[in-house]
């Protein structure tokens, strides 16, 4: 895990840190507009396999156009969706879709996304609009501005960072679920917030004509607002957005904790993607009321493969993205030094193909962040680990943990289950019953933190899989057995861990 000692993007910005909230204000001037016939020029088309293990085939621009899934809508909006005509085999790569990654990396600024339509609240679908740092995840941070899975009706906003970054989520309208954004200590779920406003996501967003998502990023904080179509602030409509003037209280206020924003969020590019099933939508599928839900993630894949017409509404339609550069102005009533200006630093990102390697393995953890494996409370010698949503935003629609049968393929006679930390019985000396972490040394330097298994969940699993460059789960099972672990994955992608007593 990368250390928190990162070099800031600019000495000037770091020098400004001592200025307090009351001492500065921010003004913005337009830097980049992504709209109309130039919209797609601002993005690379990511075509690697999905870092989040979705049932998806990301295609390049030419393929997307010829497949009829990318183009323009009424009013010259950028409009792109997914293949909604082809019946697929479940053993195929997946449904054709598009993942756009911005060509410019930003530090600070005001980001406005005027979105007319986003993928609806559709079983199997997992859309996201987010920003991602340019280093190995999560060293330079990630901010998920729009994200949800399956039939979700509300949005979740989350951050994932290097160590030593907590938020207080005060002075915001949204709920909070997790305050520690650091993957290493807060788990892969990150720090998350969101609104119960159904006009902010999926079907409710679309039927209301969408709206504007705004993200303000300064040295002090990152704030996210959502304005429904009929409540867009005048300063945005007039083209001179001013958060302090008329944005009001944000949904999410990433502020107030230990986090030094400038060392945790660096060189972010914007990403739009629509995937299917995979680390989040697939892992919680069994707890939805979607078709084939009882078959879990394989049911998700079968549903997505066999029902193309279900995904006609899984499209994005964007009026514009505008990025404004920041000027920091000292408050004249303050006795602090005179105004200093720090305009946004932009660096051109490398091509998507060259950056995709690091971002693929890195963001696999990212997208898996919101589902968790929780150890069951079973006291039998072999207990299973079930997937469940760790997100309170999701809990309304996917409230119950999926019930998973114990693995049948392992010889469990000598196995004792890994217990949750609340477990009072110790299956071995390695089982922790306190809040201190218990580490199990796996292979070489790999450590599996059992206490944090609940939150690290799929992130750890994919670290293990990535390490062995394989999806051959039998192979992994053997490795675990050699290390006195038995790891089992069944046909429904359900993960069981056992400690060999
Ligand atoms: C995929 O599944 C189809 C239908 O079951 C089967 O005919 C085909 O051989 C499979 N392809 C591969 C590569 O396994
Ligand atoms: C929330 O608002 C109060 C009152 O204005 C202020 O004192 C406090 O610093 C704010 N907290 C954050 C994290 O912005
Ligand atoms: C964590 O961040 C805070 C605020 O930037 C800083 O004061 C503190 O020294 C950091 N702690 C560690 C262990 O890096």
PDB file of C-alpha atoms in Angstrom, residues 216-381:
ATOM      1  CA  UNK A 216     -15.876  21.721  -5.958  1.00  0.00           C
ATOM      2  CA  UNK A 217     -12.310  20.690  -5.168  1.00  0.00           C
ATOM      3  CA  UNK A 218     -10.032  22.956  -3.129  1.00  0.00           C
ATOM      4  CA  UNK A 219      -7.120  22.449  -0.753  1.00  0.00           C
ATOM      5  CA  UNK A 220      -9.626  22.446   2.083  1.00  0.00           C
ATOM      6  CA  UNK A 221     -12.404  20.166   0.908  1.00  0.00           C
ATOM      7  CA  UNK A 222     -14.241  18.427  -1.873  1.00  0.00           C
ATOM      8  CA  UNK A 223     -17.983  19.077  -2.044  1.00  0.00           C
ATOM      9  CA  UNK A 224     -20.610  17.477  -4.235  1.00  0.00           C
ATOM     10  CA  UNK A 225     -24.031  18.948  -5.046  1.00  0.00           C
ATOM     11  CA  UNK A 226     -26.902  17.661  -7.099  1.00  0.00           C
ATOM     12  CA  UNK A 227     -29.390  20.092  -8.604  1.00  0.00           C
ATOM     13  CA  UNK A 228     -32.511  18.583 -10.206  1.00  0.00           C
ATOM     14  CA  UNK A 229     -33.441  20.037 -13.583  1.00  0.00           C
ATOM     15  CA  UNK A 230     -35.976  22.415 -12.076  1.00  0.00           C
ATOM     16  CA  UNK A 231     -33.656  23.705  -9.325  1.00  0.00           C
ATOM     17  CA  UNK A 232     -30.432  24.654 -11.039  1.00  0.00           C
ATOM     18  CA  UNK A 233     -28.793  27.684  -9.389  1.00  0.00           C
ATOM     19  CA  UNK A 234     -28.880  30.905 -11.385  1.00  0.00           C
ATOM     20  CA  UNK A 235     -25.103  31.260 -11.281  1.00  0.00           C
ATOM     21  CA  UNK A 236     -24.792  27.943 -13.115  1.00  0.00           C
ATOM     22  CA  UNK A 237     -27.440  28.831 -15.689  1.00  0.00           C
ATOM     23  CA  UNK A 238     -25.747  32.146 -16.325  1.00  0.00           C
ATOM     24  CA  UNK A 239     -22.398  30.461 -16.945  1.00  0.00           C
ATOM     25  CA  UNK A 240     -20.630  32.008 -13.943  1.00  0.00           C
ATOM     26  CA  UNK A 241     -21.026  29.371 -11.260  1.00  0.00           C
ATOM     27  CA  UNK A 242     -20.435  30.542  -7.715  1.00  0.00           C
ATOM     28  CA  UNK A 243     -20.765  27.891  -5.001  1.00  0.00           C
ATOM     29  CA  UNK A 244     -20.639  30.499  -2.244  1.00  0.00           C
ATOM     30  CA  UNK A 245     -23.383  32.563  -3.873  1.00  0.00           C
ATOM     31  CA  UNK A 246     -26.198  30.156  -4.603  1.00  0.00           C
ATOM     32  CA  UNK A 247     -25.219  26.481  -4.436  1.00  0.00           C
ATOM     33  CA  UNK A 248     -26.357  26.095  -0.845  1.00  0.00           C
ATOM     34  CA  UNK A 249     -25.434  23.174   1.368  1.00  0.00           C
ATOM     35  CA  UNK A 250     -23.800  20.298  -0.514  1.00  0.00           C
ATOM     36  CA  UNK A 251     -25.050  16.723  -0.445  1.00  0.00           C
ATOM     37  CA  UNK A 252     -21.564  15.571   0.492  1.00  0.00           C
ATOM     38  CA  UNK A 253     -18.902  17.631   2.236  1.00  0.00           C
ATOM     39  CA  UNK A 254     -15.566  15.816   2.220  1.00  0.00           C
ATOM     40  CA  UNK A 255     -14.005  17.916   4.929  1.00  0.00           C
ATOM     41  CA  UNK A 256     -13.305  18.269   8.590  1.00  0.00           C
ATOM     42  CA  UNK A 257     -11.316  15.173   9.330  1.00  0.00           C
ATOM     43  CA  UNK A 258      -7.632  14.371   9.149  1.00  0.00           C
ATOM     44  CA  UNK A 259      -7.432  14.511   5.389  1.00  0.00           C
ATOM     45  CA  UNK A 260      -4.872  16.688   3.667  1.00  0.00           C
ATOM     46  CA  UNK A 261      -6.737  16.991   0.385  1.00  0.00           C
ATOM     47  CA  UNK A 262      -3.734  18.045  -1.694  1.00  0.00           C
ATOM     48  CA  UNK A 263      -1.654  15.004  -0.830  1.00  0.00           C
ATOM     49  CA  UNK A 264      -4.522  12.533  -1.259  1.00  0.00           C
ATOM     50  CA  UNK A 265      -6.216  13.755  -4.457  1.00  0.00           C
ATOM     51  CA  UNK A 266      -3.810  14.397  -7.308  1.00  0.00           C
ATOM     52  CA  UNK A 267      -4.083  14.602 -11.087  1.00  0.00           C
ATOM     53  CA  UNK A 268      -7.647  13.373 -11.502  1.00  0.00           C
ATOM     54  CA  UNK A 269      -9.251  12.498 -14.789  1.00  0.00           C
ATOM     55  CA  UNK A 270     -13.003  12.135 -15.255  1.00  0.00           C
ATOM     56  CA  UNK A 271     -14.463   8.735 -16.084  1.00  0.00           C
ATOM     57  CA  UNK A 272     -17.892   7.624 -17.265  1.00  0.00           C
ATOM     58  CA  UNK A 273     -18.600   3.926 -17.395  1.00  0.00           C
ATOM     59  CA  UNK A 274     -21.467   1.482 -17.549  1.00  0.00           C
ATOM     60  CA  UNK A 275     -20.690  -2.072 -16.610  1.00  0.00           C
ATOM     61  CA  UNK A 276     -22.758  -5.129 -15.725  1.00  0.00           C
ATOM     62  CA  UNK A 277     -22.689  -7.434 -12.716  1.00  0.00           C
ATOM     63  CA  UNK A 278     -19.064  -7.712 -11.534  1.00  0.00           C
ATOM     64  CA  UNK A 279     -17.612  -6.758  -8.188  1.00  0.00           C
ATOM     65  CA  UNK A 280     -20.522  -4.724  -6.926  1.00  0.00           C
ATOM     66  CA  UNK A 281     -23.686  -5.220  -8.997  1.00  0.00           C
ATOM     67  CA  UNK A 282     -22.989  -8.946  -9.300  1.00  0.00           C
ATOM     68  CA  UNK A 283     -21.931  -9.567  -5.739  1.00  0.00           C
ATOM     69  CA  UNK A 284     -25.116  -8.094  -4.290  1.00  0.00           C
ATOM     70  CA  UNK A 285     -27.404  -9.404  -7.028  1.00  0.00           C
ATOM     71  CA  UNK A 286     -28.706 -12.238  -4.880  1.00  0.00           C
ATOM     72  CA  UNK A 287     -30.141  -9.770  -2.399  1.00  0.00           C
ATOM     73  CA  UNK A 288     -32.174  -7.931  -5.027  1.00  0.00           C
ATOM     74  CA  UNK A 289     -35.580  -8.804  -6.393  1.00  0.00           C
ATOM     75  CA  UNK A 290     -34.116  -8.992  -9.887  1.00  0.00           C
ATOM     76  CA  UNK A 291     -34.708 -11.912 -12.271  1.00  0.00           C
ATOM     77  CA  UNK A 292     -32.549 -14.967 -11.477  1.00  0.00           C
ATOM     78  CA  UNK A 293     -31.460 -13.322  -8.232  1.00  0.00           C
ATOM     79  CA  UNK A 294     -31.411 -16.634  -6.416  1.00  0.00           C
ATOM     80  CA  UNK A 295     -28.489 -17.653  -8.623  1.00  0.00           C
ATOM     81  CA  UNK A 296     -26.437 -14.702  -7.443  1.00  0.00           C
ATOM     82  CA  UNK A 297     -23.804 -13.260  -9.701  1.00  0.00           C
ATOM     83  CA  UNK A 298     -24.158 -16.033 -12.264  1.00  0.00           C
ATOM     84  CA  UNK A 299     -27.865 -15.218 -12.369  1.00  0.00           C
ATOM     85  CA  UNK A 300     -26.891 -11.621 -13.020  1.00  0.00           C
ATOM     86  CA  UNK A 301     -24.688 -12.635 -15.937  1.00  0.00           C
ATOM     87  CA  UNK A 302     -27.335 -14.935 -17.355  1.00  0.00           C
ATOM     88  CA  UNK A 303     -29.925 -12.189 -17.133  1.00  0.00           C
ATOM     89  CA  UNK A 304     -27.685  -9.599 -18.779  1.00  0.00           C
ATOM     90  CA  UNK A 305     -26.615 -12.061 -21.480  1.00  0.00           C
ATOM     91  CA  UNK A 306     -30.104 -13.191 -22.376  1.00  0.00           C
ATOM     92  CA  UNK A 307     -32.161 -10.015 -22.193  1.00  0.00           C
ATOM     93  CA  UNK A 308     -30.654  -7.276 -24.361  1.00  0.00           C
ATOM     94  CA  UNK A 309     -33.854  -5.260 -24.536  1.00  0.00           C
ATOM     95  CA  UNK A 310     -33.724  -4.738 -20.780  1.00  0.00           C
ATOM     96  CA  UNK A 311     -30.815  -2.364 -21.359  1.00  0.00           C
ATOM     97  CA  UNK A 312     -32.290   0.089 -23.827  1.00  0.00           C
ATOM     98  CA  UNK A 313     -32.487   2.662 -21.040  1.00  0.00           C
ATOM     99  CA  UNK A 314     -28.908   2.094 -19.889  1.00  0.00           C
ATOM    100  CA  UNK A 315     -27.567   5.155 -21.671  1.00  0.00           C
ATOM    101  CA  UNK A 316     -25.917   8.418 -20.729  1.00  0.00           C
ATOM    102  CA  UNK A 317     -26.954  11.675 -22.350  1.00  0.00           C
ATOM    103  CA  UNK A 318     -24.857  14.684 -21.437  1.00  0.00           C
ATOM    104  CA  UNK A 319     -25.558  18.307 -22.232  1.00  0.00           C
ATOM    105  CA  UNK A 320     -22.112  19.418 -21.135  1.00  0.00           C
ATOM    106  CA  UNK A 321     -19.217  18.942 -18.786  1.00  0.00           C
ATOM    107  CA  UNK A 322     -17.531  22.206 -17.773  1.00  0.00           C
ATOM    108  CA  UNK A 323     -14.362  22.504 -15.742  1.00  0.00           C
ATOM    109  CA  UNK A 324     -13.561  25.824 -14.068  1.00  0.00           C
ATOM    110  CA  UNK A 325     -10.139  26.733 -12.728  1.00  0.00           C
ATOM    111  CA  UNK A 326      -9.842  28.056  -9.214  1.00  0.00           C
ATOM    112  CA  UNK A 327      -8.618  31.397  -7.935  1.00  0.00           C
ATOM    113  CA  UNK A 328      -8.092  31.634  -4.196  1.00  0.00           C
ATOM    114  CA  UNK A 329      -8.871  35.064  -2.817  1.00  0.00           C
ATOM    115  CA  UNK A 330      -7.983  36.109   0.708  1.00  0.00           C
ATOM    116  CA  UNK A 331     -10.887  37.438   2.705  1.00  0.00           C
ATOM    117  CA  UNK A 332     -10.385  41.230   2.944  1.00  0.00           C
ATOM    118  CA  UNK A 333     -11.687  41.154   6.502  1.00  0.00           C
ATOM    119  CA  UNK A 334      -8.971  38.754   7.432  1.00  0.00           C
ATOM    120  CA  UNK A 335      -5.604  39.899   8.670  1.00  0.00           C
ATOM    121  CA  UNK A 336      -3.858  37.240   6.676  1.00  0.00           C
ATOM    122  CA  UNK A 337      -1.654  37.993   3.755  1.00  0.00           C
ATOM    123  CA  UNK A 338      -2.958  39.430   0.550  1.00  0.00           C
ATOM    124  CA  UNK A 339      -4.614  37.362  -2.061  1.00  0.00           C
ATOM    125  CA  UNK A 340      -2.788  34.665  -3.805  1.00  0.00           C
ATOM    126  CA  UNK A 341      -3.934  32.800  -6.785  1.00  0.00           C
ATOM    127  CA  UNK A 342      -3.527  29.186  -7.564  1.00  0.00           C
ATOM    128  CA  UNK A 343      -4.913  28.227 -10.848  1.00  0.00           C
ATOM    129  CA  UNK A 344      -5.558  24.688 -11.649  1.00  0.00           C
ATOM    130  CA  UNK A 345      -2.660  22.681 -12.843  1.00  0.00           C
ATOM    131  CA  UNK A 346      -3.476  20.458 -15.722  1.00  0.00           C
ATOM    132  CA  UNK A 347      -1.310  17.804 -17.103  1.00  0.00           C
ATOM    133  CA  UNK A 348      -2.070  15.904 -20.176  1.00  0.00           C
ATOM    134  CA  UNK A 349      -2.685  12.321 -19.359  1.00  0.00           C
ATOM    135  CA  UNK A 350      -0.933   9.597 -21.166  1.00  0.00           C
ATOM    136  CA  UNK A 351      -2.866   7.584 -23.643  1.00  0.00           C
ATOM    137  CA  UNK A 352      -5.544   5.382 -22.261  1.00  0.00           C
ATOM    138  CA  UNK A 353      -3.808   2.264 -23.327  1.00  0.00           C
ATOM    139  CA  UNK A 354      -0.655   3.073 -21.467  1.00  0.00           C
ATOM    140  CA  UNK A 355      -2.405   4.274 -18.374  1.00  0.00           C
ATOM    141  CA  UNK A 356      -4.918   1.508 -18.401  1.00  0.00           C
ATOM    142  CA  UNK A 357      -2.615  -1.115 -17.044  1.00  0.00           C
ATOM    143  CA  UNK A 358      -2.131   0.561 -13.751  1.00  0.00           C
ATOM    144  CA  UNK A 359      -5.631   1.813 -13.566  1.00  0.00           C
ATOM    145  CA  UNK A 360      -7.031  -1.570 -14.309  1.00  0.00           C
ATOM    146  CA  UNK A 361      -5.599  -3.362 -11.413  1.00  0.00           C
ATOM    147  CA  UNK A 362      -5.954  -0.321  -9.306  1.00  0.00           C
ATOM    148  CA  UNK A 363      -9.528   0.406  -9.908  1.00  0.00           C
ATOM    149  CA  UNK A 364     -10.535  -3.152  -9.515  1.00  0.00           C
ATOM    150  CA  UNK A 365     -10.342  -2.494  -5.870  1.00  0.00           C
ATOM    151  CA  UNK A 366     -12.200   0.666  -6.308  1.00  0.00           C
ATOM    152  CA  UNK A 367     -15.255  -0.708  -7.851  1.00  0.00           C
ATOM    153  CA  UNK A 368     -15.334  -3.633  -5.530  1.00  0.00           C
ATOM    154  CA  UNK A 369     -15.415  -1.261  -2.703  1.00  0.00           C
ATOM    155  CA  UNK A 370     -19.002  -1.276  -1.888  1.00  0.00           C
ATOM    156  CA  UNK A 371     -19.691  -4.877  -1.381  1.00  0.00           C
ATOM    157  CA  UNK A 372     -18.336  -6.803   1.466  1.00  0.00           C
ATOM    158  CA  UNK A 373     -17.767 -10.278   2.623  1.00  0.00           C
ATOM    159  CA  UNK A 374     -18.993 -10.875   6.081  1.00  0.00           C
ATOM    160  CA  UNK A 375     -18.201 -13.992   7.919  1.00  0.00           C
ATOM    161  CA  UNK A 376     -21.203 -15.891   8.975  1.00  0.00           C
ATOM    162  CA  UNK A 377     -22.079 -16.464  12.553  1.00  0.00           C
ATOM    163  CA  UNK A 378     -22.338 -20.138  12.055  1.00  0.00           C
ATOM    164  CA  UNK A 379     -20.629 -22.187  14.668  1.00  0.00           C
ATOM    165  CA  UNK A 380     -20.266 -25.230  12.547  1.00  0.00           C
ATOM    166  CA  UNK A 381     -16.849 -26.330  11.581  1.00  0.00           C
TER     167      UNK A 381
END
